[in-house]
mmCIF file of C-alpha atoms in Angstrom:
data_model
loop_
_atom_site.group_PDB
_atom_site.id
_atom_site.type_symbol
_atom_site.label_atom_id
_atom_site.label_comp_id
_atom_site.label_asym_id
_atom_site.label_seq_id
_atom_site.Cartn_x
_atom_site.Cartn_y
_atom_site.Cartn_z
ATOM 1 C CA MET A 1 -26.542 -16.808 18.899
ATOM 2 C CA ALA A 2 -26.564 -14.995 15.563
ATOM 3 C CA LEU A 3 -23.397 -13.304 14.337
ATOM 4 C CA LEU A 4 -24.098 -9.585 14.071
ATOM 5 C CA LYS A 5 -22.550 -7.938 11.028
ATOM 6 C CA GLN A 6 -21.437 -4.344 10.575
ATOM 7 C CA THR A 7 -23.837 -1.848 9.033
ATOM 8 C CA PRO A 8 -23.340 1.162 6.734
ATOM 9 C CA SER A 9 -24.406 3.541 9.510
ATOM 10 C CA GLN A 10 -20.790 3.507 10.686
ATOM 11 C CA THR A 11 -18.044 5.432 8.889
ATOM 12 C CA VAL A 12 -15.808 4.125 6.122
ATOM 13 C CA GLY A 13 -14.644 0.927 7.885
ATOM 14 C CA PRO A 14 -17.637 -1.400 7.392
ATOM 15 C CA PHE A 15 -17.492 -1.064 3.640
ATOM 16 C CA PHE A 16 -14.011 -2.578 3.675
ATOM 17 C CA ALA A 17 -15.408 -5.736 5.221
ATOM 18 C CA TYR A 18 -18.438 -5.968 2.956
ATOM 19 C CA GLY A 19 -16.808 -4.981 -0.305
ATOM 20 C CA LEU A 20 -13.159 -5.953 -0.073
ATOM 21 C CA CYS A 21 -12.884 -9.104 2.041
ATOM 22 C CA PRO A 22 -16.431 -10.415 2.508
ATOM 23 C CA GLU A 23 -15.550 -14.094 3.001
ATOM 24 C CA GLN A 24 -13.270 -13.248 5.919
ATOM 25 C CA TYR A 25 -16.157 -11.434 7.607
ATOM 26 C CA HIS A 26 -18.675 -14.213 6.838
ATOM 27 C CA PHE A 27 -20.654 -12.398 4.151
ATOM 28 C CA ASP A 28 -22.072 -14.519 1.341
ATOM 29 C CA PHE A 29 -19.797 -13.075 -1.351
ATOM 30 C CA ARG A 30 -16.519 -14.381 -2.708
ATOM 31 C CA SER A 31 -13.389 -12.393 -1.858
ATOM 32 C CA LEU A 32 -11.183 -11.562 -4.822
ATOM 33 C CA PHE A 33 -8.081 -11.651 -2.613
ATOM 34 C CA THR A 34 -7.322 -13.434 0.649
ATOM 35 C CA PRO A 35 -4.563 -13.347 3.283
ATOM 36 C CA VAL A 36 -2.830 -16.226 1.471
ATOM 37 C CA ILE A 37 -0.268 -14.994 -1.049
ATOM 38 C CA ALA A 38 1.515 -18.303 -1.664
ATOM 39 C CA GLN A 39 0.048 -21.793 -1.811
ATOM 40 C CA PRO A 40 2.070 -24.578 -0.090
ATOM 41 C CA HIS A 41 3.672 -25.791 -3.362
ATOM 42 C CA VAL A 42 5.136 -22.383 -4.277
ATOM 43 C CA PRO A 43 8.969 -22.399 -4.215
ATOM 44 C CA GLY A 44 10.629 -20.320 -1.519
ATOM 45 C CA VAL A 45 10.821 -19.977 2.247
ATOM 46 C CA HIS A 46 7.259 -20.054 3.552
ATOM 47 C CA ILE A 47 6.538 -17.500 6.274
ATOM 48 C CA THR A 48 3.673 -16.119 8.309
ATOM 49 C CA LEU A 49 3.527 -12.378 8.795
ATOM 50 C CA ILE A 50 1.471 -11.194 11.769
ATOM 51 C CA GLY A 51 0.832 -7.858 13.395
ATOM 52 C CA GLN A 52 -1.639 -5.414 14.826
ATOM 53 C CA VAL A 53 -2.543 -1.855 13.924
ATOM 54 C CA TYR A 54 -2.432 0.747 16.717
ATOM 55 C CA ASP A 55 -4.073 4.181 16.712
ATOM 56 C CA GLY A 56 -2.565 7.380 18.112
ATOM 57 C CA GLN A 57 -3.709 6.493 21.630
ATOM 58 C CA GLY A 58 -1.967 3.113 21.505
ATOM 59 C CA GLN A 59 -5.267 1.241 21.163
ATOM 60 C CA ILE A 60 -5.547 -1.764 18.847
ATOM 61 C CA VAL A 61 -7.601 -1.028 15.723
ATOM 62 C CA SER A 62 -10.041 -3.885 15.213
ATOM 63 C CA ASP A 63 -11.356 -2.848 11.808
ATOM 64 C CA ALA A 64 -8.329 -1.888 9.743
ATOM 65 C CA LEU A 65 -7.687 -3.342 6.318
ATOM 66 C CA ILE A 66 -4.202 -4.340 5.202
ATOM 67 C CA GLU A 67 -3.195 -4.861 1.582
ATOM 68 C CA ALA A 68 0.262 -6.206 0.748
ATOM 69 C CA ILE A 69 2.054 -6.718 -2.554
ATOM 70 C CA GLN A 70 5.349 -8.503 -2.987
ATOM 71 C CA ALA A 71 7.719 -10.189 -5.399
ATOM 72 C CA ASP A 72 8.236 -13.945 -5.453
ATOM 73 C CA ALA A 73 11.354 -15.681 -4.116
ATOM 74 C CA ASP A 74 13.212 -14.742 -7.318
ATOM 75 C CA GLY A 75 12.349 -11.054 -7.004
ATOM 76 C CA GLN A 76 9.730 -11.127 -9.785
ATOM 77 C CA TYR A 77 6.241 -9.607 -9.523
ATOM 78 C CA VAL A 78 3.104 -11.328 -10.796
ATOM 79 C CA THR A 79 2.035 -9.729 -14.079
ATOM 80 C CA SER A 80 -1.287 -11.436 -14.829
ATOM 81 C CA ALA A 81 -4.195 -13.273 -13.229
ATOM 82 C CA GLU A 82 -3.348 -16.295 -15.384
ATOM 83 C CA GLN A 83 0.206 -16.358 -14.013
ATOM 84 C CA ALA A 84 -1.144 -16.180 -10.436
ATOM 85 C CA ARG A 85 -3.595 -19.054 -11.035
ATOM 86 C CA HIS A 86 -0.950 -21.220 -12.695
ATOM 87 C CA SER A 87 1.809 -20.632 -10.126
ATOM 88 C CA GLY A 88 -0.254 -20.539 -6.904
ATOM 89 C CA PHE A 89 1.437 -17.233 -6.050
ATOM 90 C CA THR A 90 -0.839 -14.164 -6.222
ATOM 91 C CA GLY A 91 1.716 -11.605 -5.061
ATOM 92 C CA PHE A 92 -1.098 -9.777 -3.259
ATOM 93 C CA ALA A 93 -2.973 -10.168 0.029
ATOM 94 C CA ARG A 94 -5.941 -8.416 1.562
ATOM 95 C CA VAL A 95 -6.931 -8.981 5.181
ATOM 96 C CA GLY A 96 -9.058 -7.238 7.785
ATOM 97 C CA THR A 97 -7.898 -7.041 11.399
ATOM 98 C CA GLY A 98 -11.477 -7.759 12.488
ATOM 99 C CA THR A 99 -11.168 -11.321 11.180
ATOM 100 C CA ASP A 100 -8.903 -12.432 14.041
ATOM 101 C CA ALA A 101 -9.848 -12.847 17.708
ATOM 102 C CA GLN A 102 -6.792 -10.779 18.701
ATOM 103 C CA SER A 103 -7.457 -8.124 16.006
ATOM 104 C CA ARG A 104 -4.331 -9.109 14.126
ATOM 105 C CA TYR A 105 -3.675 -9.377 10.446
ATOM 106 C CA VAL A 106 -2.146 -12.727 9.469
ATOM 107 C CA ILE A 107 -0.627 -13.213 6.017
ATOM 108 C CA GLU A 108 0.634 -16.561 4.697
ATOM 109 C CA THR A 109 3.309 -16.097 2.059
ATOM 110 C CA ILE A 110 6.906 -16.734 1.059
ATOM 111 C CA LYS A 111 9.854 -14.521 1.838
ATOM 112 C CA PRO A 112 10.240 -12.218 -1.165
ATOM 113 C CA GLY A 113 13.434 -11.980 -3.143
ATOM 114 C CA ALA A 114 15.195 -8.689 -3.804
ATOM 115 C CA THR A 115 13.818 -6.933 -6.893
ATOM 116 C CA GLY A 116 17.167 -5.360 -7.792
ATOM 117 C CA PRO A 117 20.713 -4.685 -6.571
ATOM 118 C CA ALA A 118 19.638 -1.696 -4.436
ATOM 119 C CA SER A 119 16.551 -3.379 -3.004
ATOM 120 C CA ALA A 120 16.198 -5.611 0.057
ATOM 121 C CA PRO A 121 13.441 -8.232 0.342
ATOM 122 C CA HIS A 122 10.266 -6.377 1.300
ATOM 123 C CA LEU A 123 6.493 -6.135 1.030
ATOM 124 C CA ASP A 124 4.706 -2.933 0.047
ATOM 125 C CA VAL A 125 1.744 -2.300 2.349
ATOM 126 C CA ILE A 126 -1.380 -0.139 2.260
ATOM 127 C CA VAL A 127 -3.304 0.556 5.474
ATOM 128 C CA LEU A 128 -6.972 1.599 5.422
ATOM 129 C CA MET A 129 -9.376 2.073 8.329
ATOM 130 C CA ARG A 130 -12.512 3.851 9.485
ATOM 131 C CA GLY A 131 -12.208 7.600 9.642
ATOM 132 C CA MET A 132 -9.004 7.552 7.594
ATOM 133 C CA LEU A 133 -10.091 8.783 4.198
ATOM 134 C CA LEU A 134 -6.628 8.587 2.622
ATOM 135 C CA HIS A 135 -4.841 5.285 2.911
ATOM 136 C CA ALA A 136 -1.259 5.094 4.193
ATOM 137 C CA TYR A 137 1.657 3.429 2.401
ATOM 138 C CA THR A 138 4.517 1.680 4.155
ATOM 139 C CA ARG A 139 6.979 -1.169 3.661
ATOM 140 C CA ILE A 140 7.938 -4.266 5.597
ATOM 141 C CA TYR A 141 11.578 -5.354 5.662
ATOM 142 C CA PHE A 142 13.059 -8.284 7.607
ATOM 143 C CA ASP A 143 15.428 -8.146 10.578
ATOM 144 C CA ASP A 144 17.454 -11.138 9.355
ATOM 145 C CA GLU A 145 18.343 -9.385 6.074
ATOM 146 C CA GLU A 146 20.816 -6.889 7.555
ATOM 147 C CA LEU A 147 23.225 -6.849 4.613
ATOM 148 C CA ALA A 148 20.465 -6.391 2.028
ATOM 149 C CA ASN A 149 18.730 -3.782 4.211
ATOM 150 C CA ALA A 150 21.947 -1.769 4.357
ATOM 151 C CA GLN A 151 21.980 -1.588 0.542
ATOM 152 C CA ASP A 152 18.292 -0.713 0.060
ATOM 153 C CA ASP A 153 17.798 2.755 -1.477
ATOM 154 C CA VAL A 154 14.354 3.331 0.037
ATOM 155 C CA LEU A 155 15.376 2.266 3.536
ATOM 156 C CA ALA A 156 18.508 4.422 3.270
ATOM 157 C CA ALA A 157 16.286 7.461 2.574
ATOM 158 C CA VAL A 158 14.595 7.011 5.970
ATOM 159 C CA PRO A 159 16.320 8.679 8.966
ATOM 160 C CA PHE A 160 18.360 6.053 10.819
ATOM 161 C CA GLU A 161 16.430 6.435 14.075
ATOM 162 C CA ARG A 162 13.131 5.715 12.273
ATOM 163 C CA ARG A 163 14.191 2.687 10.211
ATOM 164 C CA ALA A 164 13.302 0.194 12.929
ATOM 165 C CA THR A 165 9.611 1.031 12.377
ATOM 166 C CA LEU A 166 9.900 -0.672 8.968
ATOM 167 C CA ILE A 167 11.544 -3.896 10.146
ATOM 168 C CA ALA A 168 9.586 -7.092 10.868
ATOM 169 C CA LYS A 169 11.056 -9.109 13.705
ATOM 170 C CA ARG A 170 11.533 -12.843 13.437
ATOM 171 C CA GLN A 171 9.731 -14.727 16.206
ATOM 172 C CA ALA A 172 11.192 -17.732 17.991
ATOM 173 C CA GLY A 173 9.781 -21.254 17.832
ATOM 174 C CA GLY A 174 7.431 -23.156 15.576
ATOM 175 C CA SER A 175 8.041 -25.111 12.392
ATOM 176 C CA ARG A 176 7.239 -22.168 10.131
ATOM 177 C CA LEU A 177 9.062 -18.852 10.113
ATOM 178 C CA VAL A 178 6.948 -16.141 11.721
ATOM 179 C CA TYR A 179 7.664 -12.421 11.517
ATOM 180 C CA ARG A 180 5.871 -9.759 13.535
ATOM 181 C CA PHE A 181 5.244 -6.280 12.185
ATOM 182 C CA ASP A 182 3.004 -3.905 14.137
ATOM 183 C CA ILE A 183 1.771 -0.713 12.491
ATOM 184 C CA HIS A 184 1.535 2.437 14.613
ATOM 185 C CA LEU A 185 -0.526 5.157 12.935
ATOM 186 C CA GLN A 186 0.683 7.937 15.261
ATOM 187 C CA GLY A 187 2.650 8.477 18.441
ATOM 188 C CA PRO A 188 6.244 7.918 19.546
ATOM 189 C CA GLN A 189 6.553 4.603 17.676
ATOM 190 C CA GLU A 190 4.780 5.841 14.531
ATOM 191 C CA THR A 191 5.522 3.671 11.524
ATOM 192 C CA VAL A 192 7.215 5.440 8.628
ATOM 193 C CA PHE A 193 4.661 6.114 5.909
ATOM 194 C CA PHE A 194 5.549 7.177 2.379
ATOM 195 C CA ASP A 195 3.993 10.016 0.408
ATOM 196 C CA LEU A 196 3.205 8.441 -2.957
#
């Protein structure tokens, strides 16, 4: 049975697949970025970050696009393509939720280091999807970094009762650390998004 691909007759979403992560969606074009931020030899604690995107009705979004940028284990950002090639650490991931049977995004990376004294380890995230013409910005922090989280200026600016929407939860089991971070676009559990 032939794999049917998305067509431009739909709204914004299909162009993400075709133009931004074609290899993941089985198009015959090379993707500039993948869901792998860190190759196995990169120093640091290797982790898998998984999650799903939910719409305002609580339904899983199967064609969202997630982009994530992060510092390395020492808290330093990648500054050139040459540095990324040489180190095996790109500092950037791009993944579509339609590439996974459970409509998840799955990112293979290392746990980032703090980028400064008032910054906890985190990833900056952009969410794009069909019908959403302006992308949304958020952050992912880690639940096992309580001390660092308490000192983070950005997290401190978020009302206390909403901070949990920015915290990835460590999952039990397995040989590799796995963190789960679901993104809720609207509703009672809406993720905090930043106006940049």
